[in-house]
Structures are given as C-alpha cells and as structure tokens.
C-alpha cells in the first residue's frame, strides 16, 4: 500500500512511523523547507507515550522528557489539586518541540520526507487518489492522510465550508530561554485574575519555558513582550509572579511567540474512501487542556488498528471515523468545562476530570 501524508507536524510524523511498521510505503509531503516545530515546548501525556512505545520510538522520545507534576496556583501562589485524583492525572512529560520533531523525523525515515512540497488538492477514483502538489507534480497513492494542521488544505477540499476559526479573545505568548536563577519548582499552572493563566517551568537541556494565556483578552496592540508582561501582571499578588515577570523582561522580542488561538469547528465527516484527516486538521482545539497533540497521536493508533482489522481500506476509514467523532465530542465537553473555570480550584478540578478521562476511558477507547 502507498500512502501520502500531508504535513510533518507531530501527528504526520507519528503516522509516518506507524504506517511504515505496517509495511506501507509512505511519502510525507511538507510545505515548509524544513521540519518545523512552532512553539517552545509541548506536554506529552502517557497515553501518547504508549503509542510511541508501540511503534518503536518511545525510548528516544521519553529520553527528552521532563516529568511535570502540575499544581494549580492562584495569583498569590496558593496551590491546589482536586481531591480524589491520582498524581498521574496531573503528570505529563514536557518536551522541547524542535527536538521531539527531529527524533520523529529520524524515526519516520528522512528519505520518506519531501520538503518544499505543498499539497494543494487531490482527485479520488475507484483505484486510488492522485495528490496534487504546488510545484505542478502529483503523487499517486492508495490513501492520502491530511495531517496538515488547522489550516488544512486537505480538509478544505474534503469538507468544504469548515475553515479554522479564531477562538475569540484567546491569546497566548510563550518562549524558551536558558535557565537562570528562577525557583526550581516553577509556577505552572497559575490561574490569575482576568481569565489569565500561565507560569514557567524548567525543561530539557537547562532551559526554562514560560507561557502566558488569556481568555477574553483585549486585542494586543503593543510589542509581544509588553503584551505578555501586561497579562503576567494578573498573576502577581504578593510577588508570586515576579520570577515570571523577570523572565519575560529578559526574553528578546524575537524569541517570543504570540498566537491568536484558532480552532477547527466540529466536522460532519473526517474521511472519504481514500482520504482521512487526523490531528489538528481534523480537530484543532484550544490549547487550554494542553493535549491537542497528545490526542492527535492517538488518532494514528486508531487508524492503524482499523486498517489492520478491516477487510478493505474504505471499511477501515469508516471504522476510524466512527471511533473518533464521539471521542472528540467528549473531549469538547470536558475541555469546555475547563474553559469556564473561574479560579485555580475549579480549574484543577475540571483539568483533572479531563486528563483522568483521557488517560483511562479515552485511552481505552483509542486502543479497542
Ligand atoms: C500555545 C499552544 C500550546 C499547546 N500545548 C500543548 C501541549 O502541552 N500538549 C499537547 O498535546 N498539545 C498542545 N498543543 C496542541 C498541539 O501543538 C497541536 O495539537 C499539535 O501540534 C498538532 O499537530 P499536527 O501535526 O496535527 O499539526 P501541526 O503541528 O500544525 O503540523 C502541520 C504540518 O503540516 C504542514 N502543512 C500545512 N499545510 C500543508 C500543506 N498544504 N501541504 C504540506 N504540508 C502542509 C505544516 O507546515 C506543518 O508542518 C498546544 C497548542 C498551542 C497553540
């Protein structure tokens, strides 16, 4: 079987690794001139790490993780966790995104990756799919996977009328810096005033990563550093936020990433007989649950299992979609409750409800 994957983000690369272990010939088409990893660091939860284990990349990926057992702090640094949950419900491995993507690209096989290759469309017929590229060439395959992120060209053709949308007023600023004298424990996650969240934490390779998020944020008008500092001030009762403020002040403007958060509306379908969406292309989520990438990695497992079990590719894609759509309905329900949380205690409760579900019932559903 020949499979073309559009996109070499964390999900496309994972799909490349997994489908090769099934014996498929894989071509990963990436529009950028390099393997990109937008963002500083990413929290990868145990359910996704198990997927990497299953497809042989777990050891290398786990080696770059720093275990983060999150507490939820108010603006004055009073910490809480919801009673009745295990420490696993608060724990993930924090990884530097660029290093993670390089490891995954090596595991997927560099010779299977074609850079500067933008997928612009496809044509399906009874025998396969022709994938059209921006340079005028095309690739013939049995299956096209759209793992091309929130602005997915594959989704735009497969499910017209569902472009990425702005999560109104939701902005995030983040960066990674060499660690200095910041307190060892970090301040993730502080839930401050005016719907602001953020903090810093130490990570792989002597680095410290910081982020500042705000729901219902006024439109940013100043420099990235100025805007991040304005929001970080909402998490600084009694000096709790001073180390974060110092860190932001010392971060060069061009190191700071600012995003208006985007999301993908719920899609009526994710597949046709020869095309499947996965990762952010299918379900780009607001990042306040810190798990969009983790969940996308599980999409890969579900697709592979469906392909192994089904009598035909078309039947496998039906099974894949049948599993994923209700799964993400539940993700949205739990994530929306986190978004509505008014303070650190409520945030801790709803985040733990989400992660507990994801690591238990959700993971079991992805492994059936
Ligand atoms: C601020 C923030 C914090 C987050 N924190 C976490 C976290 O802690 N844990 C977690 O699990 N998730 C987190 N997420 C979510 C996570 O980053 C995404 O869910 C994940 O990166 C999606 O991976 P992907 O491979 O689906 O898409 P992407 O990473 O967007 O990759 C898509 C790739 O496709 C390429 N591409 C696009 N169009 C085309 C085309 N037409 N042809 C060819 N290539 C194309 C792009 O260049 C890119 O390389 C966070 C997100 C944000 C914004």
PDB file of C-alpha atoms and ligand atoms in Angstrom, residues 6-12 29-32 36 41-45 97 117-120 147-153 172 174 213 259 261 278-281 287 290-295, ligand 1:
ATOM      1  CA  UNK A   6       0.355  15.891   4.028  1.00  0.00           C
ATOM      2  CA  UNK A   7       2.275  17.574   6.870  1.00  0.00           C
ATOM      3  CA  UNK A   8       5.234  16.735   9.076  1.00  0.00           C
ATOM      4  CA  UNK A   9       3.962  18.085  12.375  1.00  0.00           C
ATOM      5  CA  UNK A  10       3.963  15.774  15.353  1.00  0.00           C
ATOM      6  CA  UNK A  11       0.918  13.879  14.052  1.00  0.00           C
ATOM      7  CA  UNK A  12       2.010  13.447  10.423  1.00  0.00           C
ATOM      8  CA  UNK A  29       4.940  15.949   1.946  1.00  0.00           C
ATOM      9  CA  UNK A  30       5.828  19.076   3.924  1.00  0.00           C
ATOM     10  CA  UNK A  31       5.188  22.554   2.568  1.00  0.00           C
ATOM     11  CA  UNK A  32       7.996  24.145   4.613  1.00  0.00           C
ATOM     12  CA  UNK A  36       9.211  22.836  11.679  1.00  0.00           C
ATOM     13  CA  UNK A  41       7.745  23.050  24.453  1.00  0.00           C
ATOM     14  CA  UNK A  42       4.883  20.583  24.497  1.00  0.00           C
ATOM     15  CA  UNK A  43       3.400  18.404  27.220  1.00  0.00           C
ATOM     16  CA  UNK A  44       3.027  14.809  26.056  1.00  0.00           C
ATOM     17  CA  UNK A  45       0.823  12.608  28.216  1.00  0.00           C
ATOM     18  CA  UNK A  97       9.191  20.708  20.357  1.00  0.00           C
ATOM     19  CA  UNK A 117       6.077  20.043  -1.111  1.00  0.00           C
ATOM     20  CA  UNK A 118       2.768  21.731  -0.545  1.00  0.00           C
ATOM     21  CA  UNK A 119      -0.340  19.637  -1.087  1.00  0.00           C
ATOM     22  CA  UNK A 120      -2.934  21.750  -2.893  1.00  0.00           C
ATOM     23  CA  UNK A 147      -2.170  15.881   8.856  1.00  0.00           C
ATOM     24  CA  UNK A 148      -1.649  19.423   7.651  1.00  0.00           C
ATOM     25  CA  UNK A 149      -2.768  21.328  10.732  1.00  0.00           C
ATOM     26  CA  UNK A 150      -5.570  23.779  11.489  1.00  0.00           C
ATOM     27  CA  UNK A 151      -5.374  25.461   8.072  1.00  0.00           C
ATOM     28  CA  UNK A 152      -5.509  22.065   6.319  1.00  0.00           C
ATOM     29  CA  UNK A 153      -5.764  22.176   2.523  1.00  0.00           C
ATOM     30  CA  UNK A 172      -1.021  33.085  24.153  1.00  0.00           C
ATOM     31  CA  UNK A 174       5.413  31.818  25.110  1.00  0.00           C
ATOM     32  CA  UNK A 213      -2.520  32.820  28.164  1.00  0.00           C
ATOM     33  CA  UNK A 259      -0.649  33.221  18.839  1.00  0.00           C
ATOM     34  CA  UNK A 261      -5.725  30.753  19.231  1.00  0.00           C
ATOM     35  CA  UNK A 278      -6.070  13.477  11.635  1.00  0.00           C
ATOM     36  CA  UNK A 279      -4.541  15.721  14.292  1.00  0.00           C
ATOM     37  CA  UNK A 280      -5.277  19.449  14.194  1.00  0.00           C
ATOM     38  CA  UNK A 281      -6.520  19.173  10.594  1.00  0.00           C
ATOM     39  CA  UNK A 287      -4.702  24.513  23.859  1.00  0.00           C
ATOM     40  CA  UNK A 290      -2.544  21.008  26.903  1.00  0.00           C
ATOM     41  CA  UNK A 291      -3.386  17.863  24.978  1.00  0.00           C
ATOM     42  CA  UNK A 292      -4.235  18.569  21.310  1.00  0.00           C
ATOM     43  CA  UNK A 293      -1.023  16.952  20.076  1.00  0.00           C
ATOM     44  CA  UNK A 294      -1.348  14.060  22.533  1.00  0.00           C
ATOM     45  CA  UNK A 295      -4.866  13.330  21.298  1.00  0.00           C
TER      46      UNK A 295
HETATM   47  C1  LIG B   1       0.103  27.505  22.744  1.00  0.00           C
HETATM   48  C2  LIG B   1      -0.138  26.058  22.492  1.00  0.00           C
HETATM   49  C3  LIG B   1       0.209  25.138  23.462  1.00  0.00           C
HETATM   50  C4  LIG B   1      -0.038  23.767  23.260  1.00  0.00           C
HETATM   51  N1  LIG B   1       0.334  22.880  24.229  1.00  0.00           N
HETATM   52  C5  LIG B   1       0.125  21.549  24.027  1.00  0.00           C
HETATM   53  C6  LIG B   1       0.562  20.601  24.995  1.00  0.00           C
HETATM   54  O1  LIG B   1       1.163  20.943  26.028  1.00  0.00           O
HETATM   55  N2  LIG B   1       0.310  19.287  24.764  1.00  0.00           N
HETATM   56  C7  LIG B   1      -0.316  18.850  23.627  1.00  0.00           C
HETATM   57  O2  LIG B   1      -0.506  17.637  23.477  1.00  0.00           O
HETATM   58  N3  LIG B   1      -0.730  19.742  22.685  1.00  0.00           N
HETATM   59  C8  LIG B   1      -0.517  21.074  22.854  1.00  0.00           C
HETATM   60  N4  LIG B   1      -0.908  21.965  21.899  1.00  0.00           N
HETATM   61  C9  LIG B   1      -1.562  21.470  20.672  1.00  0.00           C
HETATM   62  C10 LIG B   1      -0.520  20.935  19.701  1.00  0.00           C
HETATM   63  O3  LIG B   1       0.502  21.891  19.484  1.00  0.00           O
HETATM   64  C11 LIG B   1      -1.173  20.586  18.369  1.00  0.00           C
HETATM   65  O4  LIG B   1      -2.347  19.846  18.620  1.00  0.00           O
HETATM   66  C12 LIG B   1      -0.221  19.768  17.508  1.00  0.00           C
HETATM   67  O5  LIG B   1       0.982  20.455  17.269  1.00  0.00           O
HETATM   68  C13 LIG B   1      -0.896  19.422  16.198  1.00  0.00           C
HETATM   69  O6  LIG B   1      -0.025  18.652  15.414  1.00  0.00           O
HETATM   70  P1  LIG B   1      -0.366  18.377  13.898  1.00  0.00           P
HETATM   71  O7  LIG B   1       0.764  17.535  13.406  1.00  0.00           O
HETATM   72  O8  LIG B   1      -1.750  17.888  13.758  1.00  0.00           O
HETATM   73  O9  LIG B   1      -0.343  19.805  13.185  1.00  0.00           O
HETATM   74  P2  LIG B   1       0.857  20.884  13.018  1.00  0.00           P
HETATM   75  O10 LIG B   1       1.820  20.794  14.142  1.00  0.00           O
HETATM   76  O11 LIG B   1       0.205  22.183  12.757  1.00  0.00           O
HETATM   77  O12 LIG B   1       1.607  20.380  11.718  1.00  0.00           O
HETATM   78  C14 LIG B   1       1.063  20.534  10.441  1.00  0.00           C
HETATM   79  C15 LIG B   1       2.214  20.462   9.426  1.00  0.00           C
HETATM   80  O13 LIG B   1       1.657  20.453   8.128  1.00  0.00           O
HETATM   81  C16 LIG B   1       2.363  21.356   7.303  1.00  0.00           C
HETATM   82  N5  LIG B   1       1.422  21.768   6.255  1.00  0.00           N
HETATM   83  C17 LIG B   1       0.374  22.632   6.371  1.00  0.00           C
HETATM   84  N6  LIG B   1      -0.290  22.714   5.215  1.00  0.00           N
HETATM   85  C18 LIG B   1       0.353  21.895   4.338  1.00  0.00           C
HETATM   86  C19 LIG B   1       0.120  21.546   3.007  1.00  0.00           C
HETATM   87  N7  LIG B   1      -0.897  22.070   2.309  1.00  0.00           N
HETATM   88  N8  LIG B   1       0.968  20.669   2.394  1.00  0.00           N
HETATM   89  C20 LIG B   1       2.007  20.120   3.088  1.00  0.00           C
HETATM   90  N9  LIG B   1       2.279  20.439   4.374  1.00  0.00           N
HETATM   91  C21 LIG B   1       1.443  21.289   4.991  1.00  0.00           C
HETATM   92  C22 LIG B   1       2.791  22.460   8.238  1.00  0.00           C
HETATM   93  O14 LIG B   1       3.888  23.196   7.706  1.00  0.00           O
HETATM   94  C23 LIG B   1       3.157  21.652   9.475  1.00  0.00           C
HETATM   95  O15 LIG B   1       4.484  21.196   9.419  1.00  0.00           O
HETATM   96  C24 LIG B   1      -0.664  23.331  22.070  1.00  0.00           C
HETATM   97  C25 LIG B   1      -1.020  24.254  21.082  1.00  0.00           C
HETATM   98  C26 LIG B   1      -0.746  25.611  21.279  1.00  0.00           C
HETATM   99  C27 LIG B   1      -1.149  26.604  20.206  1.00  0.00           C
END
